[in-house]
mmCIF file of C-alpha atoms in Angstrom:
data_model
loop_
_atom_site.group_PDB
_atom_site.id
_atom_site.type_symbol
_atom_site.label_atom_id
_atom_site.label_comp_id
_atom_site.label_asym_id
_atom_site.label_seq_id
_atom_site.Cartn_x
_atom_site.Cartn_y
_atom_site.Cartn_z
ATOM 1 C CA MET S 1 125.073 -27.475 87.712
ATOM 2 C CA PRO S 2 122.254 -27.430 85.125
ATOM 3 C CA ARG S 3 122.800 -25.155 82.139
ATOM 4 C CA SER S 4 119.348 -25.164 80.535
ATOM 5 C CA HIS S 5 116.261 -23.183 81.455
ATOM 6 C CA SER S 6 112.998 -24.770 82.598
ATOM 7 C CA PRO S 7 109.404 -23.523 82.376
ATOM 8 C CA LEU S 8 108.165 -21.909 85.563
ATOM 9 C CA PRO S 9 104.778 -20.454 86.490
ATOM 10 C CA ALA S 10 104.159 -17.099 84.818
ATOM 11 C CA THR S 11 104.177 -15.035 88.005
ATOM 12 C CA ASP S 12 106.569 -12.269 86.916
ATOM 13 C CA PRO S 13 105.356 -8.675 87.359
ATOM 14 C CA PRO S 14 104.459 -6.647 84.250
ATOM 15 C CA LEU S 15 107.421 -4.977 82.596
ATOM 16 C CA ASP S 16 106.057 -1.473 83.210
ATOM 17 C CA THR S 17 106.144 -2.041 86.990
ATOM 18 C CA LEU S 18 109.882 -2.814 87.196
ATOM 19 C CA ASN S 19 111.124 0.813 87.189
ATOM 20 C CA LEU S 20 113.504 0.182 84.294
ATOM 21 C CA SER S 21 114.959 3.129 82.434
ATOM 22 C CA PRO S 22 113.210 3.787 79.086
ATOM 23 C CA ALA S 23 116.268 2.633 77.128
ATOM 24 C CA LEU S 24 116.646 -0.572 79.169
ATOM 25 C CA ALA S 25 112.916 -1.325 78.914
ATOM 26 C CA ALA S 26 113.156 -0.935 75.132
ATOM 27 C CA LEU S 27 116.103 -3.345 75.072
ATOM 28 C CA VAL S 28 114.230 -5.904 77.167
ATOM 29 C CA ARG S 29 111.318 -5.816 74.710
ATOM 30 C CA ARG S 30 113.671 -7.034 71.975
ATOM 31 C CA ALA S 31 113.925 -10.510 73.539
ATOM 32 C CA VAL S 32 111.638 -13.204 74.926
ATOM 33 C CA PRO S 33 111.839 -13.722 78.726
ATOM 34 C CA ARG S 34 113.266 -17.055 79.869
ATOM 35 C CA ARG S 35 112.501 -18.548 83.256
ATOM 36 C CA TYR S 36 115.149 -20.466 85.182
ATOM 37 C CA ARG S 37 114.961 -22.586 88.303
ATOM 38 C CA LYS S 38 117.234 -22.026 91.290
ATOM 39 C CA GLY S 39 120.754 -23.336 90.751
ATOM 40 C CA VAL S 40 120.934 -22.939 86.959
ATOM 41 C CA LEU S 41 124.383 -21.934 85.684
ATOM 42 C CA LEU S 42 123.827 -19.160 83.140
ATOM 43 C CA ILE S 43 127.462 -18.264 82.442
ATOM 44 C CA GLN S 44 130.621 -20.364 82.893
ATOM 45 C CA GLU S 45 133.877 -18.566 83.651
ATOM 46 C CA GLY S 46 136.439 -18.936 80.853
ATOM 47 C CA GLU S 47 133.931 -19.731 78.118
ATOM 48 C CA PHE S 48 133.371 -17.445 75.163
ATOM 49 C CA GLY S 49 129.999 -15.884 74.555
ATOM 50 C CA ASP S 50 128.380 -12.680 73.338
ATOM 51 C CA THR S 51 125.191 -12.552 75.401
ATOM 52 C CA LEU S 52 124.011 -10.160 78.081
ATOM 53 C CA TYR S 53 121.434 -11.267 80.681
ATOM 54 C CA VAL S 54 118.945 -8.729 82.061
ATOM 55 C CA VAL S 55 117.222 -9.854 85.275
ATOM 56 C CA LEU S 56 113.442 -9.283 85.382
ATOM 57 C CA SER S 57 112.723 -11.241 88.561
ATOM 58 C CA GLY S 58 114.698 -13.282 91.082
ATOM 59 C CA ARG S 59 118.444 -12.970 91.728
ATOM 60 C CA VAL S 60 121.726 -14.230 90.283
ATOM 61 C CA LYS S 61 125.169 -14.622 91.832
ATOM 62 C CA VAL S 62 128.422 -13.704 90.075
ATOM 63 C CA PHE S 63 131.339 -15.791 91.352
ATOM 64 C CA SER S 64 134.621 -17.562 90.642
ATOM 65 C CA LEU S 65 135.974 -20.900 91.839
ATOM 66 C CA GLY S 66 139.607 -21.330 92.770
ATOM 67 C CA PRO S 67 141.749 -24.302 93.800
ATOM 68 C CA ASN S 68 139.937 -26.864 95.961
ATOM 69 C CA ASP S 69 136.628 -25.334 94.792
ATOM 70 C CA ARG S 70 137.110 -22.319 97.037
ATOM 71 C CA GLU S 71 134.559 -19.713 95.960
ATOM 72 C CA ILE S 72 134.627 -15.947 95.901
ATOM 73 C CA THR S 73 131.398 -14.046 95.262
ATOM 74 C CA PHE S 74 131.591 -10.754 93.377
ATOM 75 C CA GLY S 75 127.964 -9.773 93.800
ATOM 76 C CA LEU S 76 124.287 -10.670 93.928
ATOM 77 C CA TYR S 77 122.107 -8.964 91.325
ATOM 78 C CA GLY S 78 118.340 -8.607 91.064
ATOM 79 C CA VAL S 79 115.621 -6.886 89.062
ATOM 80 C CA GLY S 80 116.869 -4.387 86.493
ATOM 81 C CA GLU S 81 120.507 -5.518 86.729
ATOM 82 C CA PHE S 82 122.414 -7.099 83.872
ATOM 83 C CA VAL S 83 125.317 -9.540 83.833
ATOM 84 C CA GLY S 84 127.631 -10.858 81.144
ATOM 85 C CA GLU S 85 128.752 -7.461 79.851
ATOM 86 C CA MET S 86 132.449 -8.311 80.353
ATOM 87 C CA SER S 87 132.454 -10.653 77.354
ATOM 88 C CA LEU S 88 131.031 -8.148 74.875
ATOM 89 C CA ASP S 89 134.596 -7.314 73.792
ATOM 90 C CA GLY S 90 134.998 -10.847 72.420
ATOM 91 C CA GLY S 91 137.093 -12.105 75.338
ATOM 92 C CA PRO S 92 136.342 -15.036 77.653
ATOM 93 C CA ARG S 93 133.811 -14.803 80.465
ATOM 94 C CA ALA S 94 135.455 -13.200 83.502
ATOM 95 C CA ALA S 95 133.237 -14.997 86.063
ATOM 96 C CA SER S 96 130.438 -17.511 86.391
ATOM 97 C CA VAL S 97 126.779 -16.613 86.982
ATOM 98 C CA ILE S 98 124.197 -18.834 88.680
ATOM 99 C CA THR S 99 120.586 -18.293 89.743
ATOM 100 C CA VAL S 100 120.129 -18.281 93.519
ATOM 101 C CA GLU S 101 116.318 -18.414 93.324
ATOM 102 C CA PRO S 102 113.762 -18.875 90.539
ATOM 103 C CA THR S 103 114.707 -16.144 88.079
ATOM 104 C CA THR S 104 113.465 -14.629 84.832
ATOM 105 C CA CYS S 105 115.905 -13.036 82.382
ATOM 106 C CA VAL S 106 116.007 -11.818 78.836
ATOM 107 C CA VAL S 107 119.094 -12.834 76.863
ATOM 108 C CA ILE S 108 120.513 -10.124 74.586
ATOM 109 C CA THR S 109 123.098 -10.906 71.908
ATOM 110 C CA ARG S 110 125.903 -8.518 70.984
ATOM 111 C CA THR S 111 124.267 -7.882 67.597
ATOM 112 C CA THR S 112 120.958 -6.993 69.223
ATOM 113 C CA LEU S 113 122.738 -4.713 71.706
ATOM 114 C CA LEU S 114 124.602 -2.850 68.931
ATOM 115 C CA ASP S 115 121.368 -2.384 66.976
ATOM 116 C CA HIS S 116 119.688 -1.081 70.128
ATOM 117 C CA ILE S 117 122.492 1.399 70.890
ATOM 118 C CA ALA S 118 122.240 2.725 67.329
ATOM 119 C CA LEU S 119 118.591 3.592 68.042
ATOM 120 C CA HIS S 120 119.073 4.544 71.699
ATOM 121 C CA PRO S 121 122.627 5.960 72.024
ATOM 122 C CA GLU S 122 121.889 7.045 75.610
ATOM 123 C CA PHE S 123 121.933 3.378 76.610
ATOM 124 C CA ALA S 124 125.683 3.249 75.863
ATOM 125 C CA PHE S 125 126.189 5.697 78.742
ATOM 126 C CA GLU S 126 123.893 3.647 80.979
ATOM 127 C CA LEU S 127 125.918 0.533 80.219
ATOM 128 C CA LEU S 128 129.199 2.386 80.756
ATOM 129 C CA SER S 129 127.975 3.797 84.085
ATOM 130 C CA LYS S 130 127.163 0.285 85.267
ATOM 131 C CA VAL S 131 130.610 -1.000 84.262
ATOM 132 C CA ILE S 132 132.281 1.927 86.061
ATOM 133 C CA ALA S 133 130.218 1.330 89.213
ATOM 134 C CA ARG S 134 131.240 -2.318 89.273
ATOM 135 C CA ALA S 135 134.885 -1.392 88.713
ATOM 136 C CA ARG S 136 134.639 0.948 91.721
ATOM 137 C CA THR S 137 133.126 -1.872 93.781
ATOM 138 C CA ALA S 138 135.888 -4.269 92.730
ATOM 139 C CA THR S 139 138.532 -1.677 93.693
ATOM 140 C CA ARG S 140 136.864 -1.121 97.067
ATOM 141 C CA ASP S 141 136.623 -4.846 97.750
ATOM 142 C CA ALA S 142 140.284 -5.390 96.831
ATOM 143 C CA ARG S 143 141.302 -2.547 99.141
ATOM 144 C CA ASN S 144 139.171 -3.916 101.985
ATOM 145 C CA MET S 145 140.582 -7.413 101.502
ATOM 146 C CA ALA S 146 144.135 -6.108 101.757
ATOM 147 C CA LEU S 147 143.749 -3.506 104.499
ATOM 148 C CA MET S 148 140.905 -4.678 106.773
ATOM 149 C CA ASP S 149 140.432 -7.611 109.104
ATOM 150 C CA SER S 150 137.430 -9.962 108.834
ATOM 151 C CA TYR S 151 135.236 -7.797 111.049
ATOM 152 C CA GLY S 152 136.030 -4.637 109.092
ATOM 153 C CA ARG S 153 135.181 -6.359 105.810
ATOM 154 C CA LEU S 154 131.919 -7.656 107.301
ATOM 155 C CA VAL S 155 130.867 -4.171 108.423
ATOM 156 C CA ALA S 156 131.772 -2.726 105.008
ATOM 157 C CA LEU S 157 129.613 -5.357 103.283
ATOM 158 C CA ILE S 158 126.674 -4.798 105.649
ATOM 159 C CA ASP S 159 126.883 -1.050 105.059
ATOM 160 C CA ALA S 160 126.892 -1.606 101.294
ATOM 161 C CA MET S 161 123.904 -3.993 101.353
ATOM 162 C CA ALA S 162 121.681 -2.311 103.950
ATOM 163 C CA VAL S 163 118.794 -0.067 102.887
ATOM 164 C CA GLU S 164 117.500 2.702 105.147
ATOM 165 C CA GLN S 165 113.879 2.317 106.292
ATOM 166 C CA ASP S 166 111.223 4.883 107.207
ATOM 167 C CA ASP S 167 111.741 4.199 110.928
ATOM 168 C CA GLY S 168 115.410 5.173 110.721
ATOM 169 C CA THR S 169 116.767 1.631 110.937
ATOM 170 C CA ARG S 170 118.615 -0.090 108.114
ATOM 171 C CA ARG S 171 117.850 -3.541 106.776
ATOM 172 C CA ILE S 172 119.244 -6.161 104.468
ATOM 173 C CA THR S 173 115.966 -7.356 103.019
ATOM 174 C CA HIS S 174 117.217 -10.231 100.851
ATOM 175 C CA ARG S 175 118.108 -13.399 102.709
ATOM 176 C CA THR S 176 121.862 -13.902 102.484
ATOM 177 C CA THR S 177 123.454 -16.995 103.992
ATOM 178 C CA HIS S 178 126.544 -16.912 106.175
ATOM 179 C CA ALA S 179 128.338 -18.959 103.524
ATOM 180 C CA GLU S 180 127.524 -16.332 100.860
ATOM 181 C CA ILE S 181 128.798 -13.550 103.112
ATOM 182 C CA ALA S 182 131.962 -15.504 103.840
ATOM 183 C CA SER S 183 132.662 -15.973 100.132
ATOM 184 C CA ARG S 184 132.301 -12.239 99.579
ATOM 185 C CA ILE S 185 134.614 -11.080 102.377
ATOM 186 C CA GLY S 186 137.212 -13.847 102.181
ATOM 187 C CA CYS S 187 136.879 -15.618 105.517
ATOM 188 C CA SER S 188 135.259 -18.769 106.932
ATOM 189 C CA ARG S 189 131.523 -19.253 107.436
ATOM 190 C CA GLU S 190 132.231 -20.004 111.085
ATOM 191 C CA MET S 191 133.899 -16.604 111.497
ATOM 192 C CA VAL S 192 130.910 -14.839 109.906
ATOM 193 C CA SER S 193 128.475 -16.724 112.164
ATOM 194 C CA ARG S 194 130.467 -15.809 115.274
ATOM 195 C CA LEU S 195 130.748 -12.122 114.360
ATOM 196 C CA LEU S 196 127.057 -11.799 113.500
ATOM 197 C CA LYS S 197 126.074 -13.547 116.728
ATOM 198 C CA ASP S 198 128.296 -11.169 118.705
ATOM 199 C CA LEU S 199 126.683 -8.148 117.029
ATOM 200 C CA GLU S 200 123.223 -9.481 117.823
ATOM 201 C CA ARG S 201 124.132 -10.111 121.450
ATOM 202 C CA GLY S 202 125.463 -6.558 121.671
ATOM 203 C CA GLY S 203 122.131 -5.158 120.469
ATOM 204 C CA TYR S 204 123.520 -3.853 117.197
ATOM 205 C CA THR S 205 121.561 -6.153 114.898
ATOM 206 C CA ALA S 206 118.515 -8.399 114.948
ATOM 207 C CA THR S 207 117.390 -11.140 112.586
ATOM 208 C CA ILE S 208 113.691 -10.692 111.883
ATOM 209 C CA GLY S 209 112.071 -12.983 109.348
ATOM 210 C CA ARG S 210 114.367 -13.304 106.336
ATOM 211 C CA GLY S 211 116.200 -10.011 106.871
ATOM 212 C CA LEU S 212 118.955 -8.537 109.020
ATOM 213 C CA HIS S 213 118.019 -5.323 110.854
ATOM 214 C CA ILE S 214 120.768 -2.892 111.852
ATOM 215 C CA LEU S 215 119.439 -1.259 115.028
ATOM 216 C CA LYS S 216 122.286 1.191 115.674
ATOM 217 C CA PRO S 217 125.632 2.143 114.128
ATOM 218 C CA LEU S 218 128.045 -0.781 114.104
ATOM 219 C CA PRO S 219 131.302 -0.302 116.018
ATOM 220 C CA THR S 220 134.324 0.360 113.851
ATOM 221 C CA ARG S 221 136.330 -2.266 115.731
ATOM 222 C CA TRP S 222 135.403 -5.482 117.550
#
């Protein structure tokens, strides 16, 4: 996987249109945006580093590889999200991060972050809230993995990813492959494909364009 960034067309939206909190926007202005192509490895699990990546456009995937290159995905993060915070204590990177589409980030060093918190102490609470939210997600995912079957974990993931629309339906607007879903819920891609096809045949979901539409509440069991 490539580790360096490459120039891309300057098509990113202006910073003031990204709905960042004032403290996060001020932090972003401390660094120069870097543009990365799809498939660039930003962070390698196990390495040491003191940088935080803030996503301004595109998306990144946080994941780990196990024996036989089996992958587990911890999350997909887009505009306004940051990754790499787990190494700010001086320890090794807890997971790898890769771009899943052309992406623009700013790279913040630990020194820059500490200087920023001294000027904007409210950002420390914003950072802590994000860490707590991800810890809650990790706890939920571990519980689901231990106590639910594949279908239950799939429904839980769909519920977490879907956004309610004005017409009362819910949608997953970002294109997510069956392989990515499988790596997040701990089952095979074939199982995910079969379950999603069954839900579509039952009139519960529909694939329209690049998104998944949830037309009515999904059954608790299948």
